[in-house]
Coordinates of C-alpha atoms in Angstrom, one line a residue:
Chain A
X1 CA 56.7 47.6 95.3
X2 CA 53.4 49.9 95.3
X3 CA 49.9 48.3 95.8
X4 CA 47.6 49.3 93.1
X5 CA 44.5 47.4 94.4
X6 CA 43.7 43.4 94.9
X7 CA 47.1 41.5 93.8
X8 CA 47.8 44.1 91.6
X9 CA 51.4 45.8 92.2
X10 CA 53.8 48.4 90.4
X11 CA 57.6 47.8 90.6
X12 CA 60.3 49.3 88.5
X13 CA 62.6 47.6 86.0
X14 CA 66.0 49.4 87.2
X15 CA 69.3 49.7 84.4
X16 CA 71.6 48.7 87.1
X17 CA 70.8 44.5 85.9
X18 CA 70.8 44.6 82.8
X19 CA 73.4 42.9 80.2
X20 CA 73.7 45.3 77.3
X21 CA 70.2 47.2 76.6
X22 CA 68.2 43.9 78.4
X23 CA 67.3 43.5 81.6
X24 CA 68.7 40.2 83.5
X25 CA 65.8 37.2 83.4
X26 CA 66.2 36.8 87.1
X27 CA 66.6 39.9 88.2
X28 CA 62.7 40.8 86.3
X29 CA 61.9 37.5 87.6
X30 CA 62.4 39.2 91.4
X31 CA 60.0 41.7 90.8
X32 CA 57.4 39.4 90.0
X33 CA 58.2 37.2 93.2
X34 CA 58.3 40.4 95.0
X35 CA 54.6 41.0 94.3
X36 CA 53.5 37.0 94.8
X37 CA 55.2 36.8 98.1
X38 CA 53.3 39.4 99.2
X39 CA 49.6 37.8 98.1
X40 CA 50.9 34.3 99.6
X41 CA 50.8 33.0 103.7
X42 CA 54.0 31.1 102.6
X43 CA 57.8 32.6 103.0
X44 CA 59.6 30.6 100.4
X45 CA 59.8 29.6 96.9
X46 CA 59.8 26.0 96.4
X47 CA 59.7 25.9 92.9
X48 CA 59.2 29.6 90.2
X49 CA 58.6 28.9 86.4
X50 CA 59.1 32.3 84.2
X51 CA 58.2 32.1 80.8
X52 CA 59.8 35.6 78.7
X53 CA 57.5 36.8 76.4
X54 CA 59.0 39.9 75.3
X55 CA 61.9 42.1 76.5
X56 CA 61.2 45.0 79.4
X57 CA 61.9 47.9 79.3
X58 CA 63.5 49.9 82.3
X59 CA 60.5 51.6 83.1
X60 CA 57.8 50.8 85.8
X61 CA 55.9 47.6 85.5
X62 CA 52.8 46.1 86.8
X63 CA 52.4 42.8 88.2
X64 CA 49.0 40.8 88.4
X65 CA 49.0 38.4 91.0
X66 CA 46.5 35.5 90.8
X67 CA 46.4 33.0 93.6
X68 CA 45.1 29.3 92.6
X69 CA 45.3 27.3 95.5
X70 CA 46.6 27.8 99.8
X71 CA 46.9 24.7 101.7
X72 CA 48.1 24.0 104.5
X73 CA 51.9 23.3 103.5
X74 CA 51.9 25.2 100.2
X75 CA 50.3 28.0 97.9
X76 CA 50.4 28.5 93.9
X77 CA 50.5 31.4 92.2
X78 CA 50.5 32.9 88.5
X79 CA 51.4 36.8 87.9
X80 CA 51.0 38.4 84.7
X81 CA 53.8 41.0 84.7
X82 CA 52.9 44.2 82.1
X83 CA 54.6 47.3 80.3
X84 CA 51.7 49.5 79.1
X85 CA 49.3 46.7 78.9
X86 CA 52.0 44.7 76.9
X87 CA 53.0 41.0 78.8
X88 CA 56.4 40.7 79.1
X89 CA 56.7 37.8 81.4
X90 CA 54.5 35.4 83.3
X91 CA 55.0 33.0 86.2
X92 CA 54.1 30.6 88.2
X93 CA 55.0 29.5 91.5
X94 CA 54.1 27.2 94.6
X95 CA 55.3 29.2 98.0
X96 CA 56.3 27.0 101.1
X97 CA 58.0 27.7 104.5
X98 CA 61.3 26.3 104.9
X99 CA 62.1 26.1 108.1
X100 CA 58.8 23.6 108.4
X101 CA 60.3 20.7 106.3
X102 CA 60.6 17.3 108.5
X103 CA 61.5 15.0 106.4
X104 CA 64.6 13.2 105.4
X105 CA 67.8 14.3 103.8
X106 CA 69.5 12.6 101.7
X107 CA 71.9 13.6 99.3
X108 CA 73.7 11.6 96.0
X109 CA 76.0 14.6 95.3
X110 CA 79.1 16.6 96.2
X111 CA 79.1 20.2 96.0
X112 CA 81.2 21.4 92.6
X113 CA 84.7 21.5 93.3
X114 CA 86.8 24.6 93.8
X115 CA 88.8 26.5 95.7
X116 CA 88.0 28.8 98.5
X117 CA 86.8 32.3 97.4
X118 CA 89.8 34.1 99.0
X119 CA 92.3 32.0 96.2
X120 CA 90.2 33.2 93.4
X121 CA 90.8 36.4 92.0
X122 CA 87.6 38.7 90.9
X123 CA 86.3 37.6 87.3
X124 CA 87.7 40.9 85.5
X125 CA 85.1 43.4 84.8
X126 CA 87.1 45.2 82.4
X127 CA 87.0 41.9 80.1
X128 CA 84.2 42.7 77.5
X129 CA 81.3 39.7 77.3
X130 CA 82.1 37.4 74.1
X131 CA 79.1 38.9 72.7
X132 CA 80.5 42.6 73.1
X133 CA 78.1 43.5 75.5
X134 CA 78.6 45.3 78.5
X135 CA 76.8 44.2 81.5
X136 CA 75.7 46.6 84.3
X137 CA 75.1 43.5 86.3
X138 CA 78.8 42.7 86.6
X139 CA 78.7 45.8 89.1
X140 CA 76.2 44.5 91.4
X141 CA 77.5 40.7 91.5
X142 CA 80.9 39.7 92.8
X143 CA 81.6 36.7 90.8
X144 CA 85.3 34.5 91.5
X145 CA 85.2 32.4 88.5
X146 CA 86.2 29.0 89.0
X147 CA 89.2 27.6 87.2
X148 CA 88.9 25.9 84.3
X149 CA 85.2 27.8 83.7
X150 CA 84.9 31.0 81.2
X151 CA 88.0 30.8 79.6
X152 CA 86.5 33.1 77.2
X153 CA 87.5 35.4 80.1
X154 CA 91.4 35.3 79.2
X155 CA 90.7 34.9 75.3
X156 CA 90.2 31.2 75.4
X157 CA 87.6 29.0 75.2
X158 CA 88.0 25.8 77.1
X159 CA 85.2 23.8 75.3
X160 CA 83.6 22.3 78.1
X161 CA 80.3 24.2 78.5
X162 CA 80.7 25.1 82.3
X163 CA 80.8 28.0 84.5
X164 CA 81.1 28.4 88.1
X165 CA 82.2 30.0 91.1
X166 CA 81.7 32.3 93.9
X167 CA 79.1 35.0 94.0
X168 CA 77.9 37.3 96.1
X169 CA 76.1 40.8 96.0
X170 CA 78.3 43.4 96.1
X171 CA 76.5 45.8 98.2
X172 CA 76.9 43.1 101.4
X173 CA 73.2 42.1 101.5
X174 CA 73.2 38.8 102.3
X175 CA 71.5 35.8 100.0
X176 CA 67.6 34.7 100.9
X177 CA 65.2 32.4 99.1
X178 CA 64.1 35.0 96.9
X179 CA 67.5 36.1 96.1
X180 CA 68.5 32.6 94.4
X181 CA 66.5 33.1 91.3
X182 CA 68.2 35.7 90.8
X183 CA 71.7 34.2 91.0
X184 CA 70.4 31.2 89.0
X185 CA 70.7 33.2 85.9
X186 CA 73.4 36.3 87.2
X187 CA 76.9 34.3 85.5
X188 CA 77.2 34.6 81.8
X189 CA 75.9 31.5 79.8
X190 CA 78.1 28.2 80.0
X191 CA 78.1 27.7 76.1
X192 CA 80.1 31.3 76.0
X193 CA 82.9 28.7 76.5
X194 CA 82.3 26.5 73.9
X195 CA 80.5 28.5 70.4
X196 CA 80.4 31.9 69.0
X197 CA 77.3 33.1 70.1
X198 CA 75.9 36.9 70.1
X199 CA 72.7 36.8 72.1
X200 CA 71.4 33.9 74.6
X201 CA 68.0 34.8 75.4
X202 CA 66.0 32.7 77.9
X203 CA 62.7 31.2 76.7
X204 CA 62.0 29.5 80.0
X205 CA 63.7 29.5 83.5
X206 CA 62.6 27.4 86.5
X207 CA 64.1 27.1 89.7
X208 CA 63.6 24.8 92.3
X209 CA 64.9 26.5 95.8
X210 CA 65.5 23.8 98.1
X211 CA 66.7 25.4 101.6
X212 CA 67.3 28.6 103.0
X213 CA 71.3 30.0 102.3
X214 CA 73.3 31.0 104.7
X215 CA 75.2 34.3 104.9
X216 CA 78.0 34.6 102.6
X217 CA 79.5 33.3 99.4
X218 CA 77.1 31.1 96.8
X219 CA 79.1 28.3 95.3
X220 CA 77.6 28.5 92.0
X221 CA 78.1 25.8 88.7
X222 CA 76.2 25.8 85.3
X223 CA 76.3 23.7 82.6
X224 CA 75.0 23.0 78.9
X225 CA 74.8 19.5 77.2
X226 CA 72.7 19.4 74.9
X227 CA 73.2 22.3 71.8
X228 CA 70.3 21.0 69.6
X229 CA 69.2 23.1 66.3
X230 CA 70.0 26.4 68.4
X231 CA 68.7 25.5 71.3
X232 CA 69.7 24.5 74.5
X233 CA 69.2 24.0 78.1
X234 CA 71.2 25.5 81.0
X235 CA 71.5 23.7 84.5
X236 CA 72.8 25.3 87.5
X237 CA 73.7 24.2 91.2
X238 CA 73.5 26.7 94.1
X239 CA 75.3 25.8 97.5
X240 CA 75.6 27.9 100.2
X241 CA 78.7 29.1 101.9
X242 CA 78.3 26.2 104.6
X243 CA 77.9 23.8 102.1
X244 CA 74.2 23.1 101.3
X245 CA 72.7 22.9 98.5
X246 CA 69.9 26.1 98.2
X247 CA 69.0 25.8 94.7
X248 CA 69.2 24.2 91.3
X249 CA 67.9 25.5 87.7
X250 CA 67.2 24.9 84.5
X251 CA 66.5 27.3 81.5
X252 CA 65.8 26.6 77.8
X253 CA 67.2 29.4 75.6
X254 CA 68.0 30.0 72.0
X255 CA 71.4 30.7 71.2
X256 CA 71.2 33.4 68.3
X257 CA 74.2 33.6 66.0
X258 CA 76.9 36.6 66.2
X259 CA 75.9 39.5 64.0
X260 CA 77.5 38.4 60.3
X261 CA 77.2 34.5 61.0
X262 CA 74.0 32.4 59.8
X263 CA 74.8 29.7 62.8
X264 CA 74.6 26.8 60.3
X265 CA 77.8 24.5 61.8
X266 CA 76.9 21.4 63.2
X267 CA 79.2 19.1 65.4
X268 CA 78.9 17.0 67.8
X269 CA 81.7 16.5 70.8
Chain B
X1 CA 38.5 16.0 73.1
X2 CA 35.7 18.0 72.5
X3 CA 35.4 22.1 71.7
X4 CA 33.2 23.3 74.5
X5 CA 33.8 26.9 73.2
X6 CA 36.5 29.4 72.3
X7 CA 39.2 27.9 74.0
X8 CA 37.8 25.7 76.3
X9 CA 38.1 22.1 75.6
X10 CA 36.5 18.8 77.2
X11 CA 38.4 16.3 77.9
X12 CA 38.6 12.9 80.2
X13 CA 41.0 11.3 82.4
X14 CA 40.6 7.2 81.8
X15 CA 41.8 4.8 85.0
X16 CA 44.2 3.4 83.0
X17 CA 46.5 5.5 83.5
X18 CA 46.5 5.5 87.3
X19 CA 49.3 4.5 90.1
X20 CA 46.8 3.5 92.8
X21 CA 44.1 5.8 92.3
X22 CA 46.0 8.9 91.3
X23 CA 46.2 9.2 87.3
X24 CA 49.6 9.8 86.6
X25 CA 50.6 13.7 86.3
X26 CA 52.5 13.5 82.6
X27 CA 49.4 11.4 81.4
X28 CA 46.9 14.6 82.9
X29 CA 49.2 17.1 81.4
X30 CA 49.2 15.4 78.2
X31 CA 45.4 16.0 78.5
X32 CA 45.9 19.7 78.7
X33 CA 48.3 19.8 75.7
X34 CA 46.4 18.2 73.6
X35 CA 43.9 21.1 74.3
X36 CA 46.8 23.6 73.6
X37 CA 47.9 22.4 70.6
X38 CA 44.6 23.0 69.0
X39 CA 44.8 26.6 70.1
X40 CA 48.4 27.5 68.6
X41 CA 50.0 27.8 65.4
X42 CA 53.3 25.7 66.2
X43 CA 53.1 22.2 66.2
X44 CA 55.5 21.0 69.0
X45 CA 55.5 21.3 72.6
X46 CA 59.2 23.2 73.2
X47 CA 58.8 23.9 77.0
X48 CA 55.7 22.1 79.5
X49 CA 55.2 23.0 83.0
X50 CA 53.0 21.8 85.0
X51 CA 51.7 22.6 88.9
X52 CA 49.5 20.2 90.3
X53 CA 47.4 21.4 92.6
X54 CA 44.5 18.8 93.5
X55 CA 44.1 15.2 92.3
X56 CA 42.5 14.6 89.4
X57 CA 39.2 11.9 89.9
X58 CA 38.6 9.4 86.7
X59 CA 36.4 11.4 85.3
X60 CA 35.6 14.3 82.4
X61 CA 38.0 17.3 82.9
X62 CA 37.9 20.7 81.2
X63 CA 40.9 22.6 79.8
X64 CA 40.4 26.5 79.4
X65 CA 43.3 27.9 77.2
X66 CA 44.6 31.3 77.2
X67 CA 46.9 32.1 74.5
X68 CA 49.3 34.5 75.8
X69 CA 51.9 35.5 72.8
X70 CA 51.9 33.7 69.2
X71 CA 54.9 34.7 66.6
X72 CA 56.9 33.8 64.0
X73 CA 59.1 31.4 65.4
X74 CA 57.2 30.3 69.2
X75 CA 53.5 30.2 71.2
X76 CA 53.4 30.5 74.3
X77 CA 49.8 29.2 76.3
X78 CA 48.2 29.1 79.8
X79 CA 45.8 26.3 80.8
X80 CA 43.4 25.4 83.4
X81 CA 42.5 21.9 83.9
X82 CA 39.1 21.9 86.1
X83 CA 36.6 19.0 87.1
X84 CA 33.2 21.0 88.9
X85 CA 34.9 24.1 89.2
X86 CA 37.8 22.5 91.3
X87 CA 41.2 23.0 89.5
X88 CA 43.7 20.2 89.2
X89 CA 46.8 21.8 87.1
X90 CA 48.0 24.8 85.9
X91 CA 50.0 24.7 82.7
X92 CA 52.6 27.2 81.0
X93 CA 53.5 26.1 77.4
X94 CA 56.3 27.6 74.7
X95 CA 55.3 25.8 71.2
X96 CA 57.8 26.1 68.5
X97 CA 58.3 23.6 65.5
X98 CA 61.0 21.2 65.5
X99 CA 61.4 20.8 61.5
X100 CA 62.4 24.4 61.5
X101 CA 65.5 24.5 63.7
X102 CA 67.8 25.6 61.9
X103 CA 70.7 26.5 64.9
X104 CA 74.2 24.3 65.3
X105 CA 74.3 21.1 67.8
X106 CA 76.8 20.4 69.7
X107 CA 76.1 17.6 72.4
X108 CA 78.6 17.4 75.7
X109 CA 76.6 13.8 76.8
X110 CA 75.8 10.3 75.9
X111 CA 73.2 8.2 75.8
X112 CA 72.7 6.2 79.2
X113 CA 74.3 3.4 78.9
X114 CA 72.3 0.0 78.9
X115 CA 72.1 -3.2 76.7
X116 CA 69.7 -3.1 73.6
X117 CA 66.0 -3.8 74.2
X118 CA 66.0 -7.2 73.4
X119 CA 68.6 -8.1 75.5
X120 CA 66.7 -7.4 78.5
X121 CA 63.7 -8.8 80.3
X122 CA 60.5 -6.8 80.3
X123 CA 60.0 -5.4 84.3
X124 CA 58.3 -8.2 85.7
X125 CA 54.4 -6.7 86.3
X126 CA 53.5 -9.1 88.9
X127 CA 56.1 -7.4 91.8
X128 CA 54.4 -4.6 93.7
X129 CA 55.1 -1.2 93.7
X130 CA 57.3 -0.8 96.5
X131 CA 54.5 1.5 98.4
X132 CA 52.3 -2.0 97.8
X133 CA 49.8 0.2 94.7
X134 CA 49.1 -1.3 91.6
X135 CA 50.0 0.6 88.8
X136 CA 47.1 0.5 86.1
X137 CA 49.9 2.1 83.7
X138 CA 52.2 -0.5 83.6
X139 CA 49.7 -2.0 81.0
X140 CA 50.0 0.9 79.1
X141 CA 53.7 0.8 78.8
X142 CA 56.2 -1.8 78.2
X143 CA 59.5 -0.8 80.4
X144 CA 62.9 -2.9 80.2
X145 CA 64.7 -1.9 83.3
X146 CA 68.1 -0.5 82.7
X147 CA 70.6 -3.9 84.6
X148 CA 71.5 -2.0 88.0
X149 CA 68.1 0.0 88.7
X150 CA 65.1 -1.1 89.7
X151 CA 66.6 -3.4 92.3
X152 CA 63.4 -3.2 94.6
X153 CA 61.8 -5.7 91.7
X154 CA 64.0 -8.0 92.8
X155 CA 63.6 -7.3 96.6
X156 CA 67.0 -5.7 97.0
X157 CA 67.9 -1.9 96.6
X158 CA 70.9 -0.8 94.8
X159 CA 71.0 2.2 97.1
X160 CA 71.3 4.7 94.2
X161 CA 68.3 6.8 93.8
X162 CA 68.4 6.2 89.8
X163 CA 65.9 4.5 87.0
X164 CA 66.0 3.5 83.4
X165 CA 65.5 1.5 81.0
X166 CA 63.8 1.3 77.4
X167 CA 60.3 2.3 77.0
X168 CA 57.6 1.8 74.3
X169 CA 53.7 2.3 74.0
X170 CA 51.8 -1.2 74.7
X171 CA 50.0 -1.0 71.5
X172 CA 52.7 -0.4 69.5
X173 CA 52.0 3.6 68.6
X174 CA 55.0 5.0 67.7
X175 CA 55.9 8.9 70.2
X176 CA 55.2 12.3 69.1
X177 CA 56.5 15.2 70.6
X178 CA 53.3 15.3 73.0
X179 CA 54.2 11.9 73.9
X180 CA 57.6 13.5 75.4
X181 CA 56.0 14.5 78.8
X182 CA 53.9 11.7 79.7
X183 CA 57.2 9.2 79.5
X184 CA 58.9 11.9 81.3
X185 CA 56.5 10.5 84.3
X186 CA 56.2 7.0 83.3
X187 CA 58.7 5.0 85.5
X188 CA 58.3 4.7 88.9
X189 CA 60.0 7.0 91.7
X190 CA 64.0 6.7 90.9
X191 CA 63.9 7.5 95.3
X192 CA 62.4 4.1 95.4
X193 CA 66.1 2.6 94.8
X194 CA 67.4 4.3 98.1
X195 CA 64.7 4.6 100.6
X196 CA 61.0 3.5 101.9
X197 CA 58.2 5.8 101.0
X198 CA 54.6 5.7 101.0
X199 CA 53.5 8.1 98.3
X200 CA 55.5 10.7 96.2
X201 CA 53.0 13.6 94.8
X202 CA 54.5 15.9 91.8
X203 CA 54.4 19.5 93.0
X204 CA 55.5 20.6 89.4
X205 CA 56.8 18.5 86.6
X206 CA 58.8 20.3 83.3
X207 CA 59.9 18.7 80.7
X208 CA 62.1 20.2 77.2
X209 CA 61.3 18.8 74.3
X210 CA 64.3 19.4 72.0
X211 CA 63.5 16.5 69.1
X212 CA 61.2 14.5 67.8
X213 CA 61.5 11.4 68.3
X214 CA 62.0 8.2 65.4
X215 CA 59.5 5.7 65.7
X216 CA 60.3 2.8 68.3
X217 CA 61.5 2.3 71.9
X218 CA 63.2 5.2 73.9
X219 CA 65.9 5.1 76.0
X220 CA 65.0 6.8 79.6
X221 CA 66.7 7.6 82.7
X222 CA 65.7 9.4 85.6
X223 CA 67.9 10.7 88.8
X224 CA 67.3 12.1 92.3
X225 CA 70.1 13.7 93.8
X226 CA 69.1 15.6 96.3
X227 CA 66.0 14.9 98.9
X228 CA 66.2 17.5 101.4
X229 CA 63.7 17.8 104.3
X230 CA 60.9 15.3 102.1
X231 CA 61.1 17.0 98.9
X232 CA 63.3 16.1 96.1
X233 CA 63.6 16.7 92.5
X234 CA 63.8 14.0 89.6
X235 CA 65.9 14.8 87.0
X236 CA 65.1 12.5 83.7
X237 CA 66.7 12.1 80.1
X238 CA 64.7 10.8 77.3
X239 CA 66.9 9.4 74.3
X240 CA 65.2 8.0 70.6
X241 CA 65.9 4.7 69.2
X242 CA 68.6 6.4 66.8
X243 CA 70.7 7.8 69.9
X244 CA 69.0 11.4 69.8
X245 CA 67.8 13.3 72.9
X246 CA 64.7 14.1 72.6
X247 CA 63.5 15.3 75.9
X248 CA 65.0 16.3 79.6
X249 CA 62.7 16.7 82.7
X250 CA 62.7 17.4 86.1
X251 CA 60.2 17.5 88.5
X252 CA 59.9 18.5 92.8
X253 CA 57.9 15.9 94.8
X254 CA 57.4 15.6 98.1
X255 CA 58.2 11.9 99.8
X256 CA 55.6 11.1 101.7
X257 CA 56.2 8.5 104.2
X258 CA 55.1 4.7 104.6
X259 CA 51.9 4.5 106.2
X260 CA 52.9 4.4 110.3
X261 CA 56.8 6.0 110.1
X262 CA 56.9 9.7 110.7
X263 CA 59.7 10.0 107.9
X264 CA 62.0 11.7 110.2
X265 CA 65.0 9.7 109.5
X266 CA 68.4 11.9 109.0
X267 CA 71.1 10.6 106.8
X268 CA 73.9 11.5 104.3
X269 CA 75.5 9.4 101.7

């Protein structure tokens, strides 16, 4: 991340998270959070809302960072993010600080059952994505898929919109704040499971990051209800290793029809 | 709503839509869209969010829209919402048009369960909000609790940090699409079931609109899973009178204690 001048920034859009010729929503997502957090007095994203106005490329890309409003306990911020004067996505976020929330917890949920991340094997990169792409992120993400989720995996689908697991970076680093918007939208989409589908992409992701992760394993789970006229919403659950919930999210994307199919069927289940 | 200039629209936020002396946020964002949909081609609201960053007074408030992408098949918008210079909300918009989805459905939930409309009791107006406000919008909208929410009406809470019920406009005007977001905010604080609280501001509030509606009462829910450290997030679920989802929300607030405790209790259920 380079400093052009007053909240403006240049970062580069790398190949290495990308499924297929497009770059991952989060992973562009963490460029543009890479530049607010650096304009804000606050360490934490409480809660990020990208809106994907047209694909980047991997090239470098500016980010303009706009700050509306620093209080005491949080900050807002918009950023414009721009390939040669083209927008390709913009955001906006309120910044907090994590370690200063006092008040209470109380939870009306269980983390998503599965088993520990030692009894799962890998997710199999060598599988190709029911789409046919092949995704460059599968090398940077460690993903144990839970069982019963991504049956599309072996060659079946189970027909329950769900996917979960264990994820971690490969390289070791381990998971921050800004690191679970990434993994909110790193797993391939839940409705692979469920519908022949060619591309998924996101109109709208927003994640609400809730605590700070410890080291180690996220236990991840996504799921799809509601399939309406070719759209639909994604929701996802982030625990840490220690068992805490760190994030959840929600995205609204279109589900595009394989190449060859018009995408007409209508069910319900 | 009056055209100040290009983009830039006048608008006014009434005190009768007001929880105390805070307008309610869905009723101020409905405000802003209705200054957006006058500056894009699409004619439903497909994806709102909204950042609240001060607290609107009952006064005139102007909306400055930046369109940021318009093509074939989505808009996608940026608005201010000021009163003398100070801003009160930042939107991001994706506009689409319902009629024209075209995709397959496939829906993985039902309708919240609850007895038809007339079955049930209107929620009694005379009981006080549990943080002792009036709510000025409770003459705006007729609710009928969902049996087993709510139980603070009736002095005793169920414990379970969820709300519904079915929910119409007072004066009988059947919902739009752009009436999706307001009800999205509507019923009071599904927290309220579980624990005291003085106040609970809306950080950010988005809400999917994936139908539009049929005329008559809608049937609502709302959830709060996780409050962690005095924020949490509402989830909600907005069904039509013919059993169709037509809108999901979530929103992060903060829960601000009762006047005099220091909110610091710590517990787990």
């Amino acid at each position: 991340m380079t400093r052009l001048g007053p909240g403006r920034w240049r970062g580069a859009v790398s190949d290495r998270w990308s499924i297929g010729p497009y770059p991952n929503g989060g992973y562009v997502l963490l460029i543009g959070l890479a530049a607010i957090r650096e304009e804000v007095p606050h360490p934490d994203p409480f809660t990020v809302t990208a809106h994907y106005l047209s694909p980047p490329a991997h090239a470098p890309i500016d980010v303009d960072v706009e700050v509306l409003r620093s209080g005491r306990a949080h900050s807002t911020a918009m950023a414009r993010m721009l390939q040669d004067g083209k927008e390709r996505v913009r955001i906006l976020a309120n910044y907090g600080d994590h370690s200063r929330s006092a008040g209470p917890t109380i939870l009306q949920a269980e983390p998503p059952p599965m088993p520990p991340p030692e009894q799962i094997l890998t997710a199999p990169h060598a599988v190709p994505m029911p789409n046919g792409l092949v995704a460059a992120i599968r090398d940077r993400i460690e993903w144990r898929a839970a069982p019963g989720t991504a049956g599309w995996l072996h060659g079946e689908r189970t027909g329950r919109a769900e996917i979960g697991g264990w994820v971690r970076f490969v390289d070791g680093r381990p998971p921050d704040t800004h690191a679970l918007p990434l993994v909110a939208d790193v797993l391939p989409p839940a409705i692979f499971d469920v519908t022949a589908s060619g591309w998924v992409p996101t109109l709208e992701l927003t994640v609400h990051v809730r605590a700070r992760p410890a080291p180690g394993w996220l236990r991840c789970w996504f799921r799809t209800r509601f399939l309406i006229g070719g759209y639909l919403e994604e929701d996802g659950e982030v625990w840490d290793e220690r068992g805490q919930l760190v994030a959840i999210s929600r995205q609204l994307a279109r589900l595009n029809p394989p190449p060859g199919e018009s995408g007409r069927e209508q069910s319900t289940a």
